[in-house]
């Protein structure tokens, strides 16, 4: 068959959130971008629970924050966990986090088919040449440098696209990552398998937390309960590899068997019925949730984002966060090389350093979170230890699981930082008290964390610092890495830090 050849600046492989984000941010800097997606959108995808950093940070940068807000997705104010030694659920609200208090203290539970299509169409609106039903078949190699890709369209015609850079956002099943020359290192600890389906008629948590995610641990693993609409719920069991034999045979029986091992999830599904029609939600699915990280995230001519580079256990809903955040970092690096503001070596060192830093803190925290012989206070302390954040243990926990660990302006919406930090300590204390909606004793314990004088002092110090910054009309963003770069004002590239920000 004939091969059609083209030349562009960047080829993005994969139309999920990572690919759409990278393509959009590259196109906004004037790059000629082709995005190749092997399926036709809307299509099914797992990973429905988002973080505030994605909704109010990345989506705002992409220009779709308002569209997402008006899409009718379920509002998510935080989460509830039946985890550890406490026999009753304990809760958190995103509003506890200094980065996300105020108007950005929420995320959404999304139907990924709808959410991903919004981001893909947004890429097209920004000038990206989006080509669906086009399967990437290989790369164009020029002496160890990736110079583009080959792909096959829906009619079977072969194509070749030459490009200065290829962004691999094709997920964990693609093999493009192997062109970096690296290896995929799997975690020895997080080798889990997910079994999941969808139910109509499940109960909801008490308002206003009815859209929160519920995670409940049981002997073999843990169960997620994600309300997608007033009627539809995503329900899945994440079990360790040693129990994989229980998934053999009747998967319907296996899923209900795991549900029966829970208490709260089981009760929420008392009147529910599993969706078993021919819709995208009508089957029980499995996914290998082995955590891993590649030894190389980039090589000459190619950069990996999202699951193509690494994957972490989904208990804190970090999949879309890591995909979109890494896409922002990759786009900045490519833009900077094209613009001549940073060498490829320096730009991609910044990309990989920040990406690995974000992945590593979640991995280290999960290592302690999977220890079920602890009360929730211990988990909060561990979050503060691994993140090295200065606030209280509970605030550090919420900042981490909301996606605010890096403190990047593009994720925590630095333009409103002064307003959020200026909110009174009473507002923070009120938010902490509300975490006890499901359990008064638990709520009192969490509220107590915010009653200590040291917490008030920390908050007052933050208020003062932010007030000074606001008075100058700017919020300074220091380098995250030693001798590292900082984002440009528009968030689309890298620049050398000034004396004031370093």
PDB file of N, CA and C in Angstrom, residues 20-82:
ATOM      1  N   UNK A  20      -3.939  15.121  24.655  1.00  0.00           N
ATOM      2  CA  UNK A  20      -4.675  16.342  24.326  1.00  0.00           C
ATOM      3  C   UNK A  20      -4.039  17.562  24.978  1.00  0.00           C
ATOM      4  N   UNK A  21      -3.596  17.400  26.229  1.00  0.00           N
ATOM      5  CA  UNK A  21      -2.975  18.517  26.945  1.00  0.00           C
ATOM      6  C   UNK A  21      -1.684  18.942  26.263  1.00  0.00           C
ATOM      7  N   UNK A  22      -0.805  17.986  25.988  1.00  0.00           N
ATOM      8  CA  UNK A  22       0.470  18.320  25.340  1.00  0.00           C
ATOM      9  C   UNK A  22       0.236  18.977  23.989  1.00  0.00           C
ATOM     10  N   UNK A  23      -0.658  18.398  23.182  1.00  0.00           N
ATOM     11  CA  UNK A  23      -0.910  18.926  21.844  1.00  0.00           C
ATOM     12  C   UNK A  23      -1.437  20.356  21.900  1.00  0.00           C
ATOM     13  N   UNK A  24      -2.373  20.618  22.796  1.00  0.00           N
ATOM     14  CA  UNK A  24      -2.966  21.950  22.906  1.00  0.00           C
ATOM     15  C   UNK A  24      -1.910  22.987  23.290  1.00  0.00           C
ATOM     16  N   UNK A  25      -1.090  22.684  24.279  1.00  0.00           N
ATOM     17  CA  UNK A  25      -0.103  23.653  24.770  1.00  0.00           C
ATOM     18  C   UNK A  25       1.014  23.879  23.769  1.00  0.00           C
ATOM     19  N   UNK A  26       1.293  22.883  22.944  1.00  0.00           N
ATOM     20  CA  UNK A  26       2.269  23.071  21.865  1.00  0.00           C
ATOM     21  C   UNK A  26       1.676  23.934  20.755  1.00  0.00           C
ATOM     22  N   UNK A  27       0.431  23.676  20.405  1.00  0.00           N
ATOM     23  CA  UNK A  27      -0.219  24.450  19.348  1.00  0.00           C
ATOM     24  C   UNK A  27      -0.385  25.910  19.751  1.00  0.00           C
ATOM     25  N   UNK A  28      -0.602  26.153  21.021  1.00  0.00           N
ATOM     26  CA  UNK A  28      -0.762  27.528  21.492  1.00  0.00           C
ATOM     27  C   UNK A  28       0.516  28.340  21.335  1.00  0.00           C
ATOM     28  N   UNK A  29       1.658  27.668  21.253  1.00  0.00           N
ATOM     29  CA  UNK A  29       2.917  28.352  20.971  1.00  0.00           C
ATOM     30  C   UNK A  29       3.267  28.318  19.478  1.00  0.00           C
ATOM     31  N   UNK A  30       2.297  27.957  18.651  1.00  0.00           N
ATOM     32  CA  UNK A  30       2.496  28.037  17.219  1.00  0.00           C
ATOM     33  C   UNK A  30       3.106  26.807  16.578  1.00  0.00           C
ATOM     34  N   UNK A  31       3.186  25.689  17.301  1.00  0.00           N
ATOM     35  CA  UNK A  31       3.755  24.484  16.702  1.00  0.00           C
ATOM     36  C   UNK A  31       2.732  23.814  15.772  1.00  0.00           C
ATOM     37  N   UNK A  32       3.238  23.202  14.736  1.00  0.00           N
ATOM     38  CA  UNK A  32       2.407  22.375  13.862  1.00  0.00           C
ATOM     39  C   UNK A  32       2.344  20.984  14.475  1.00  0.00           C
ATOM     40  N   UNK A  33       1.164  20.577  14.898  1.00  0.00           N
ATOM     41  CA  UNK A  33       1.001  19.353  15.677  1.00  0.00           C
ATOM     42  C   UNK A  33      -0.027  18.437  15.023  1.00  0.00           C
ATOM     43  N   UNK A  34       0.349  17.187  14.856  1.00  0.00           N
ATOM     44  CA  UNK A  34      -0.594  16.135  14.482  1.00  0.00           C
ATOM     45  C   UNK A  34      -0.784  15.234  15.685  1.00  0.00           C
ATOM     46  N   UNK A  35      -2.032  14.944  16.034  1.00  0.00           N
ATOM     47  CA  UNK A  35      -2.345  14.011  17.116  1.00  0.00           C
ATOM     48  C   UNK A  35      -2.982  12.764  16.513  1.00  0.00           C
ATOM     49  N   UNK A  36      -2.416  11.603  16.796  1.00  0.00           N
ATOM     50  CA  UNK A  36      -2.909  10.334  16.284  1.00  0.00           C
ATOM     51  C   UNK A  36      -3.582   9.549  17.397  1.00  0.00           C
ATOM     52  N   UNK A  37      -4.836   9.185  17.197  1.00  0.00           N
ATOM     53  CA  UNK A  37      -5.606   8.410  18.167  1.00  0.00           C
ATOM     54  C   UNK A  37      -6.172   7.182  17.460  1.00  0.00           C
ATOM     55  N   UNK A  38      -5.909   6.009  18.015  1.00  0.00           N
ATOM     56  CA  UNK A  38      -6.301   4.775  17.319  1.00  0.00           C
ATOM     57  C   UNK A  38      -7.801   4.499  17.394  1.00  0.00           C
ATOM     58  N   UNK A  39      -8.521   5.113  18.347  1.00  0.00           N
ATOM     59  CA  UNK A  39      -9.956   4.874  18.468  1.00  0.00           C
ATOM     60  C   UNK A  39     -10.746   6.079  17.983  1.00  0.00           C
ATOM     61  N   UNK A  40     -12.070   5.915  17.925  1.00  0.00           N
ATOM     62  CA  UNK A  40     -12.985   7.000  17.589  1.00  0.00           C
ATOM     63  C   UNK A  40     -13.650   7.473  18.875  1.00  0.00           C
ATOM     64  N   UNK A  41     -13.502   8.759  19.183  1.00  0.00           N
ATOM     65  CA  UNK A  41     -14.113   9.304  20.399  1.00  0.00           C
ATOM     66  C   UNK A  41     -15.588   9.606  20.139  1.00  0.00           C
ATOM     67  N   UNK A  42     -16.450   9.521  21.173  1.00  0.00           N
ATOM     68  CA  UNK A  42     -16.136   9.124  22.552  1.00  0.00           C
ATOM     69  C   UNK A  42     -15.903   7.617  22.673  1.00  0.00           C
ATOM     70  N   UNK A  43     -14.994   7.252  23.541  1.00  0.00           N
ATOM     71  CA  UNK A  43     -14.691   5.846  23.778  1.00  0.00           C
ATOM     72  C   UNK A  43     -14.563   5.619  25.276  1.00  0.00           C
ATOM     73  N   UNK A  44     -14.658   4.363  25.705  1.00  0.00           N
ATOM     74  CA  UNK A  44     -14.597   4.047  27.129  1.00  0.00           C
ATOM     75  C   UNK A  44     -13.174   4.183  27.646  1.00  0.00           C
ATOM     76  N   UNK A  45     -13.055   4.634  28.903  1.00  0.00           N
ATOM     77  CA  UNK A  45     -11.771   4.646  29.609  1.00  0.00           C
ATOM     78  C   UNK A  45     -12.033   4.653  31.100  1.00  0.00           C
ATOM     79  N   UNK A  46     -11.191   3.948  31.842  1.00  0.00           N
ATOM     80  CA  UNK A  46     -11.283   3.955  33.301  1.00  0.00           C
ATOM     81  C   UNK A  46     -10.471   5.136  33.840  1.00  0.00           C
ATOM     82  N   UNK A  47     -10.715   5.491  35.096  1.00  0.00           N
ATOM     83  CA  UNK A  47      -9.990   6.587  35.726  1.00  0.00           C
ATOM     84  C   UNK A  47     -10.868   7.807  35.863  1.00  0.00           C
ATOM     85  N   UNK A  48     -11.990   7.662  36.549  1.00  0.00           N
ATOM     86  CA  UNK A  48     -13.041   8.682  36.512  1.00  0.00           C
ATOM     87  C   UNK A  48     -12.929   9.762  37.587  1.00  0.00           C
ATOM     88  N   UNK A  49     -12.084   9.581  38.570  1.00  0.00           N
ATOM     89  CA  UNK A  49     -12.040  10.504  39.699  1.00  0.00           C
ATOM     90  C   UNK A  49     -10.879  11.488  39.531  1.00  0.00           C
ATOM     91  N   UNK A  50     -11.185  12.786  39.465  1.00  0.00           N
ATOM     92  CA  UNK A  50     -10.172  13.808  39.215  1.00  0.00           C
ATOM     93  C   UNK A  50      -9.735  14.504  40.491  1.00  0.00           C
ATOM     94  N   UNK A  51      -8.650  15.270  40.393  1.00  0.00           N
ATOM     95  CA  UNK A  51      -8.119  16.057  41.499  1.00  0.00           C
ATOM     96  C   UNK A  51      -8.279  17.549  41.196  1.00  0.00           C
ATOM     97  N   UNK A  52      -8.353  18.388  42.231  1.00  0.00           N
ATOM     98  CA  UNK A  52      -8.476  19.827  41.996  1.00  0.00           C
ATOM     99  C   UNK A  52      -7.358  20.400  41.142  1.00  0.00           C
ATOM    100  N   UNK A  53      -6.138  19.874  41.271  1.00  0.00           N
ATOM    101  CA  UNK A  53      -5.018  20.395  40.483  1.00  0.00           C
ATOM    102  C   UNK A  53      -5.268  20.255  38.996  1.00  0.00           C
ATOM    103  N   UNK A  54      -5.955  19.197  38.594  1.00  0.00           N
ATOM    104  CA  UNK A  54      -6.291  19.014  37.183  1.00  0.00           C
ATOM    105  C   UNK A  54      -7.422  19.945  36.762  1.00  0.00           C
ATOM    106  N   UNK A  55      -8.475  19.990  37.571  1.00  0.00           N
ATOM    107  CA  UNK A  55      -9.667  20.762  37.217  1.00  0.00           C
ATOM    108  C   UNK A  55      -9.387  22.258  37.181  1.00  0.00           C
ATOM    109  N   UNK A  56      -8.745  22.781  38.234  1.00  0.00           N
ATOM    110  CA  UNK A  56      -8.574  24.222  38.362  1.00  0.00           C
ATOM    111  C   UNK A  56      -7.197  24.705  37.924  1.00  0.00           C
ATOM    112  N   UNK A  57      -6.282  23.772  37.683  1.00  0.00           N
ATOM    113  CA  UNK A  57      -4.960  24.129  37.207  1.00  0.00           C
ATOM    114  C   UNK A  57      -4.814  23.861  35.730  1.00  0.00           C
ATOM    115  N   UNK A  58      -4.666  22.590  35.371  1.00  0.00           N
ATOM    116  CA  UNK A  58      -4.412  22.229  33.974  1.00  0.00           C
ATOM    117  C   UNK A  58      -5.583  22.617  33.074  1.00  0.00           C
ATOM    118  N   UNK A  59      -6.806  22.319  33.507  1.00  0.00           N
ATOM    119  CA  UNK A  59      -7.964  22.637  32.659  1.00  0.00           C
ATOM    120  C   UNK A  59      -8.113  24.138  32.452  1.00  0.00           C
ATOM    121  N   UNK A  60      -7.717  24.913  33.440  1.00  0.00           N
ATOM    122  CA  UNK A  60      -7.740  26.370  33.262  1.00  0.00           C
ATOM    123  C   UNK A  60      -6.688  26.791  32.243  1.00  0.00           C
ATOM    124  N   UNK A  61      -5.501  26.195  32.328  1.00  0.00           N
ATOM    125  CA  UNK A  61      -4.452  26.503  31.371  1.00  0.00           C
ATOM    126  C   UNK A  61      -4.881  26.134  29.953  1.00  0.00           C
ATOM    127  N   UNK A  62      -5.638  25.051  29.825  1.00  0.00           N
ATOM    128  CA  UNK A  62      -6.112  24.600  28.516  1.00  0.00           C
ATOM    129  C   UNK A  62      -7.278  25.433  27.994  1.00  0.00           C
ATOM    130  N   UNK A  63      -7.927  26.177  28.881  1.00  0.00           N
ATOM    131  CA  UNK A  63      -9.070  26.978  28.471  1.00  0.00           C
ATOM    132  C   UNK A  63     -10.388  26.243  28.504  1.00  0.00           C
ATOM    133  N   UNK A  64     -10.466  25.133  29.252  1.00  0.00           N
ATOM    134  CA  UNK A  64     -11.710  24.358  29.292  1.00  0.00           C
ATOM    135  C   UNK A  64     -12.311  24.297  30.695  1.00  0.00           C
ATOM    136  N   UNK A  65     -11.778  25.066  31.642  1.00  0.00           N
ATOM    137  CA  UNK A  65     -12.273  24.982  33.016  1.00  0.00           C
ATOM    138  C   UNK A  65     -13.777  25.240  33.081  1.00  0.00           C
ATOM    139  N   UNK A  66     -14.265  26.260  32.382  1.00  0.00           N
ATOM    140  CA  UNK A  66     -15.687  26.582  32.436  1.00  0.00           C
ATOM    141  C   UNK A  66     -16.508  25.515  31.742  1.00  0.00           C
ATOM    142  N   UNK A  67     -16.005  24.996  30.629  1.00  0.00           N
ATOM    143  CA  UNK A  67     -16.717  23.939  29.911  1.00  0.00           C
ATOM    144  C   UNK A  67     -16.843  22.689  30.778  1.00  0.00           C
ATOM    145  N   UNK A  68     -15.802  22.360  31.510  1.00  0.00           N
ATOM    146  CA  UNK A  68     -15.847  21.217  32.416  1.00  0.00           C
ATOM    147  C   UNK A  68     -16.863  21.472  33.525  1.00  0.00           C
ATOM    148  N   UNK A  69     -16.877  22.699  34.050  1.00  0.00           N
ATOM    149  CA  UNK A  69     -17.806  23.038  35.126  1.00  0.00           C
ATOM    150  C   UNK A  69     -19.257  22.947  34.677  1.00  0.00           C
ATOM    151  N   UNK A  70     -19.510  23.192  33.398  1.00  0.00           N
ATOM    152  CA  UNK A  70     -20.878  23.195  32.881  1.00  0.00           C
ATOM    153  C   UNK A  70     -21.279  21.866  32.246  1.00  0.00           C
ATOM    154  N   UNK A  71     -20.405  20.850  32.339  1.00  0.00           N
ATOM    155  CA  UNK A  71     -20.661  19.581  31.660  1.00  0.00           C
ATOM    156  C   UNK A  71     -21.587  18.656  32.441  1.00  0.00           C
ATOM    157  N   UNK A  72     -21.921  19.040  33.668  1.00  0.00           N
ATOM    158  CA  UNK A  72     -22.832  18.227  34.471  1.00  0.00           C
ATOM    159  C   UNK A  72     -22.176  17.082  35.209  1.00  0.00           C
ATOM    160  N   UNK A  73     -20.862  17.115  35.380  1.00  0.00           N
ATOM    161  CA  UNK A  73     -20.179  16.061  36.110  1.00  0.00           C
ATOM    162  C   UNK A  73     -20.476  16.156  37.607  1.00  0.00           C
ATOM    163  N   UNK A  74     -20.368  15.020  38.274  1.00  0.00           N
ATOM    164  CA  UNK A  74     -20.631  14.952  39.711  1.00  0.00           C
ATOM    165  C   UNK A  74     -19.568  15.737  40.483  1.00  0.00           C
ATOM    166  N   UNK A  75     -20.013  16.624  41.367  1.00  0.00           N
ATOM    167  CA  UNK A  75     -19.105  17.434  42.171  1.00  0.00           C
ATOM    168  C   UNK A  75     -18.429  16.582  43.242  1.00  0.00           C
ATOM    169  N   UNK A  76     -17.128  16.731  43.376  1.00  0.00           N
ATOM    170  CA  UNK A  76     -16.331  15.955  44.337  1.00  0.00           C
ATOM    171  C   UNK A  76     -15.631  16.924  45.276  1.00  0.00           C
ATOM    172  N   UNK A  77     -16.050  16.908  46.556  1.00  0.00           N
ATOM    173  CA  UNK A  77     -15.488  17.824  47.550  1.00  0.00           C
ATOM    174  C   UNK A  77     -14.337  17.213  48.321  1.00  0.00           C
ATOM    175  N   UNK A  78     -14.154  15.902  48.193  1.00  0.00           N
ATOM    176  CA  UNK A  78     -13.095  15.225  48.939  1.00  0.00           C
ATOM    177  C   UNK A  78     -13.262  13.727  48.837  1.00  0.00           C
ATOM    178  N   UNK A  79     -12.977  13.033  49.922  1.00  0.00           N
ATOM    179  CA  UNK A  79     -13.079  11.580  49.907  1.00  0.00           C
ATOM    180  C   UNK A  79     -13.344  11.006  51.277  1.00  0.00           C
ATOM    181  N   UNK A  80     -13.805   9.772  51.291  1.00  0.00           N
ATOM    182  CA  UNK A  80     -14.070   9.039  52.530  1.00  0.00           C
ATOM    183  C   UNK A  80     -13.344   7.700  52.458  1.00  0.00           C
ATOM    184  N   UNK A  81     -12.702   7.331  53.559  1.00  0.00           N
ATOM    185  CA  UNK A  81     -11.916   6.103  53.611  1.00  0.00           C
ATOM    186  C   UNK A  81     -12.318   5.248  54.806  1.00  0.00           C
ATOM    187  N   UNK A  82     -12.607   3.977  54.553  1.00  0.00           N
ATOM    188  CA  UNK A  82     -12.673   2.977  55.629  1.00  0.00           C
ATOM    189  C   UNK A  82     -11.370   2.202  55.485  1.00  0.00           C
TER     190      UNK A  82
END
